[in-house]
């Protein structure tokens, strides 16, 4: 079975997808057979596979960052608002999905197990915030999945939004004790300015959350599509018609995140070491 690591965020848009993509490429560069996984995605931005199956475009991009072909196993549930529900690449009637919803988590676990047999490492991405308390009963993509797989979690927050201390501490405090124990590191994303100026901020976060900060990552322009981003994608490289441009972007992302992340510590976490 594959080694696993999960990226969760304090909210949507904090950079979970980009961090996941960066780790996919970094592990690939280290010689591992890597794949992405996101149990459930809410997006209208889909990628069509050669066999006609649909999956979230973000996981397809991550697959290419891993150097592997996208598979619907990497995104078993895709909810396309006001459109259709996709289960492992195939559309299902919305009424049928309502009946299947209670069994969807079992379906997700079986899909993950099948994927993990084929790879050395799986980089799992969560969705939105893992502590939307009114939605926890139906959670199949965040901490319920992490607990079921006993997956180490890296929690990422976007400092440009303000309130980074409250968002990180609040998220940690709303986790159960067992969930807190799964969080092995924190990443502060989209920093503006000299990261050395935030050293006291790192100390404060580590004292509040009792979790090491694995990196303070400066903001950088990423030319990849992101389902959490409302930007105009018309000028971005498309996975349907170009691989060379994507390879350039993947290399940029890898180099950028390698510079600011404690990659050896992340590898230790992946290996179950403290």
Coordinates of C-alpha atoms in Angstrom, one line a residue:
X1 CA 0.0 0.0 0.0
X2 CA 1.1 3.5 -0.7
X3 CA 2.4 6.0 1.8
X4 CA 0.1 8.9 2.2
X5 CA 0.0 12.6 3.2
X6 CA -3.0 14.9 3.2
X7 CA -3.3 18.6 2.6
X8 CA -6.1 20.5 4.3
X9 CA -6.7 24.2 4.5
X10 CA -8.3 26.7 6.8
X11 CA -10.7 27.7 4.0
X12 CA -11.2 27.5 0.3
X13 CA -8.6 29.3 -1.9
X14 CA -5.7 29.1 0.6
X15 CA -3.6 27.1 -1.9
X16 CA -4.3 23.5 -1.1
X17 CA -4.3 22.5 -4.8
X18 CA -1.0 24.3 -5.5
X19 CA 0.7 22.9 -2.5
X20 CA -0.6 19.4 -3.4
X21 CA 0.7 19.9 -7.0
X22 CA 4.1 21.0 -5.7
X23 CA 4.4 18.0 -3.5
X24 CA 3.3 15.7 -6.3
X25 CA 6.1 17.1 -8.5
X26 CA 8.7 17.1 -5.7
X27 CA 8.0 13.4 -4.8
X28 CA 8.1 12.6 -8.5
X29 CA 11.5 14.3 -8.8
X30 CA 12.7 12.2 -5.9
X31 CA 12.0 9.1 -7.9
X32 CA 8.7 8.0 -6.5
X33 CA 5.6 6.7 -8.3
X34 CA 3.1 9.3 -7.1
X35 CA -0.6 10.0 -7.6
X36 CA -3.1 12.6 -6.4
X37 CA -6.4 11.9 -4.7
X38 CA -9.4 14.0 -3.8
X39 CA -12.4 12.1 -2.5
X40 CA -15.0 14.7 -3.6
X41 CA -14.7 17.8 -5.7
X42 CA -17.3 20.6 -6.2
X43 CA -16.5 22.2 -9.6
X44 CA -17.7 22.8 -13.1
X45 CA -14.1 22.7 -14.3
X46 CA -13.7 19.1 -15.5
X47 CA -11.2 17.1 -17.6
X48 CA -12.4 14.6 -20.1
X49 CA -10.3 11.4 -20.3
X50 CA -9.7 9.5 -23.5
X51 CA -12.4 6.9 -22.5
X52 CA -15.0 9.6 -22.0
X53 CA -14.8 9.6 -18.2
X54 CA -14.8 13.0 -16.4
X55 CA -12.7 14.1 -13.4
X56 CA -11.8 17.3 -11.7
X57 CA -9.3 19.3 -13.7
X58 CA -7.2 20.0 -10.6
X59 CA -6.6 16.3 -10.0
X60 CA -5.8 15.8 -13.7
X61 CA -3.2 18.5 -13.5
X62 CA -1.7 16.9 -10.4
X63 CA -1.5 13.6 -12.2
X64 CA 0.5 15.2 -14.9
X65 CA 2.7 16.8 -12.3
X66 CA 3.3 13.3 -11.0
X67 CA 4.2 12.1 -14.4
X68 CA 1.3 9.7 -14.6
X69 CA -1.9 9.6 -16.6
X70 CA -5.0 11.0 -15.0
X71 CA -7.5 8.4 -13.8
X72 CA -11.1 8.8 -12.4
X73 CA -9.9 6.8 -9.4
X74 CA -8.1 10.0 -8.4
X75 CA -11.4 11.8 -8.0
X76 CA -14.2 9.4 -7.3
X77 CA -16.9 12.0 -6.6
X78 CA -17.3 15.1 -8.8
X79 CA -20.3 17.3 -8.1
X80 CA -21.0 19.7 -10.9
X81 CA -23.4 22.3 -9.5
X82 CA -26.7 22.5 -11.4
X83 CA -25.4 20.0 -13.9
X84 CA -24.6 16.4 -12.9
X85 CA -22.9 14.1 -10.4
X86 CA -19.9 12.1 -11.6
X87 CA -19.0 8.8 -9.8
X88 CA -15.6 7.5 -10.8
X89 CA -15.8 9.2 -14.2
X90 CA -19.4 8.2 -15.0
X91 CA -22.5 10.5 -14.7
X92 CA -25.3 9.3 -12.4
X93 CA -28.8 10.6 -11.9
X94 CA -29.0 13.2 -9.1
X95 CA -31.8 11.2 -7.6
X96 CA -29.8 8.0 -7.7
X97 CA -26.9 9.8 -6.0
X98 CA -29.1 11.0 -3.2
X99 CA -29.8 7.3 -2.5
X100 CA -26.2 6.4 -2.7
X101 CA -24.9 9.3 -0.6
X102 CA -24.9 7.4 2.6
X103 CA -22.7 4.7 1.0
X104 CA -20.5 7.2 -0.8
X105 CA -17.8 7.1 1.9
X106 CA -17.4 3.3 1.5
X107 CA -17.2 3.9 -2.2
X108 CA -14.4 6.5 -1.7
X109 CA -12.4 4.2 0.5
X110 CA -12.6 1.3 -2.0
X111 CA -11.5 3.7 -4.8
X112 CA -8.6 4.9 -2.7
X113 CA -7.5 1.4 -1.9
X114 CA -7.5 0.5 -5.6
X115 CA -5.4 3.6 -6.5
X116 CA -3.0 3.0 -3.6
X117 CA -2.1 -0.4 -4.9
X118 CA -0.6 1.2 -8.0
X119 CA 1.6 3.9 -6.5
X120 CA 4.3 4.5 -3.9
X121 CA 2.9 7.8 -2.6
X122 CA -0.6 9.3 -2.6
X123 CA -1.0 13.1 -2.0
X124 CA -4.5 13.6 -0.8
X125 CA -6.2 17.0 -1.0
X126 CA -9.0 18.1 1.3
X127 CA -11.8 20.5 0.4
X128 CA -12.8 23.9 1.7
X129 CA -12.5 24.1 5.5
X130 CA -12.4 20.8 7.6
X131 CA -14.3 22.5 10.4
X132 CA -17.6 23.6 8.9
X133 CA -19.4 22.3 11.9
X134 CA -22.9 22.1 10.2
X135 CA -21.4 20.0 7.4
X136 CA -19.4 17.5 9.4
X137 CA -22.0 14.8 9.4
X138 CA -21.7 14.4 5.6
X139 CA -17.9 14.8 5.5
X140 CA -16.2 12.4 3.2
X141 CA -13.3 14.5 2.0
X142 CA -11.5 16.0 5.1
X143 CA -10.9 14.7 8.6
X144 CA -13.2 11.7 8.3
X145 CA -11.0 10.4 5.5
X146 CA -7.8 11.3 7.3
X147 CA -8.9 9.4 10.4
X148 CA -10.1 6.4 8.4
X149 CA -6.7 6.2 6.6
X150 CA -4.7 7.3 9.7
X151 CA -3.2 9.9 7.3
X152 CA -0.8 12.6 8.5
X153 CA -2.2 16.1 7.7
X154 CA -0.5 19.3 6.7
X155 CA -2.7 22.4 7.4
X156 CA -2.3 25.4 5.1
X157 CA -3.5 28.9 5.5
X158 CA -3.4 32.0 3.3
X159 CA -1.8 35.0 5.1
X160 CA -2.9 37.5 2.5
X161 CA -6.5 37.1 3.7
X162 CA -5.5 38.4 7.2
X163 CA -6.3 36.6 10.4
X164 CA -3.8 33.8 9.8
X165 CA -3.3 33.2 13.6
X166 CA -7.1 33.0 14.3
X167 CA -7.7 30.8 11.3
X168 CA -5.0 28.3 12.2
X169 CA -5.7 28.3 15.9
X170 CA -9.5 28.2 15.4
X171 CA -9.2 25.3 13.1
X172 CA -7.0 23.3 15.4
X173 CA -9.3 24.0 18.4
X174 CA -12.3 22.8 16.5
X175 CA -10.6 19.5 15.7
X176 CA -11.1 16.6 18.1
X177 CA -8.0 15.5 20.1
X178 CA -7.5 12.6 17.7
X179 CA -7.7 14.9 14.7
X180 CA -5.3 17.4 16.3
X181 CA -2.8 14.5 16.6
X182 CA -3.0 13.8 12.9
X183 CA -1.9 17.4 12.0
X184 CA 1.9 17.1 11.7
X185 CA 2.7 20.5 10.2
X186 CA 1.5 23.9 9.1
X187 CA 2.3 25.9 6.0
X188 CA 1.7 29.7 5.8
X189 CA 1.0 30.4 2.2
X190 CA 1.1 33.5 -0.1
X191 CA 3.4 35.6 2.1
X192 CA 4.2 39.1 0.8
X193 CA 7.6 40.5 1.6
X194 CA 10.7 39.0 3.3
X195 CA 9.8 35.7 5.0
X196 CA 12.5 36.3 7.6
X197 CA 10.3 39.2 8.9
X198 CA 7.7 36.6 10.0
X199 CA 10.0 34.6 12.3
X200 CA 8.2 35.8 15.4
X201 CA 4.9 34.9 13.7
X202 CA 6.2 31.3 13.2
X203 CA 7.0 31.1 16.9
X204 CA 3.5 32.4 17.8
X205 CA 1.8 29.8 15.6
X206 CA 3.9 27.0 16.9
X207 CA 3.2 27.9 20.5
X208 CA -0.6 28.3 19.8
X209 CA -1.1 25.3 17.7
X210 CA 1.7 23.0 19.1
X211 CA 2.5 22.0 15.6
X212 CA 5.7 22.8 13.6
X213 CA 5.5 25.3 10.8
X214 CA 7.0 23.6 7.8
X215 CA 7.3 26.7 5.6
X216 CA 6.3 30.3 5.0
X217 CA 5.8 30.4 1.2
X218 CA 5.9 33.7 -0.6
X219 CA 3.2 34.6 -3.1
X220 CA 4.1 33.6 -6.7
X221 CA 2.2 33.8 -10.0
X222 CA 1.0 30.3 -10.8
X223 CA -0.2 29.7 -14.4
X224 CA -2.4 26.7 -13.7
X225 CA -6.2 26.4 -13.5
X226 CA -7.6 26.1 -10.0
X227 CA -11.3 25.2 -9.3
X228 CA -11.2 27.6 -6.2
X229 CA -10.0 30.5 -8.3
X230 CA -12.4 32.8 -10.2
X231 CA -9.7 34.1 -12.5
X232 CA -9.9 34.2 -16.3
X233 CA -8.3 31.0 -17.4
X234 CA -8.2 31.9 -21.1
X235 CA -4.4 32.7 -21.1
X236 CA -3.4 29.7 -19.1
X237 CA -1.8 26.5 -20.6
X238 CA -4.5 23.9 -21.2
X239 CA -3.9 20.3 -20.4
X240 CA -5.8 19.3 -23.5
X241 CA -3.4 20.7 -25.9
X242 CA 0.0 21.3 -24.3
X243 CA 2.4 19.4 -22.1
X244 CA 5.5 21.5 -22.6
X245 CA 4.0 24.6 -21.1
X246 CA 2.7 22.6 -18.2
X247 CA 6.1 21.1 -17.6
X248 CA 7.6 24.5 -17.3
X249 CA 5.0 25.5 -14.7
X250 CA 5.4 22.3 -12.7
X251 CA 9.2 22.9 -12.6
X252 CA 8.6 26.5 -11.4
X253 CA 6.2 25.4 -8.7
X254 CA 8.6 22.7 -7.5
X255 CA 11.6 25.0 -7.4
X256 CA 9.5 27.7 -5.6
X257 CA 8.1 25.4 -2.9
X258 CA 11.4 23.5 -2.4
X259 CA 13.0 26.8 -1.5
X260 CA 10.6 27.6 1.3
X261 CA 9.3 24.2 2.5
X262 CA 11.2 21.9 4.9
X263 CA 11.1 19.0 2.4
X264 CA 13.2 16.6 4.5
X265 CA 10.7 17.1 7.4
X266 CA 7.8 16.4 5.1
X267 CA 9.5 13.2 3.9
X268 CA 9.9 12.2 7.5
X269 CA 6.2 12.8 8.1
X270 CA 5.4 10.8 5.1
X271 CA 7.5 8.0 6.5
X272 CA 5.7 8.1 9.9
X273 CA 8.7 9.7 11.7
X274 CA 8.4 12.6 14.1

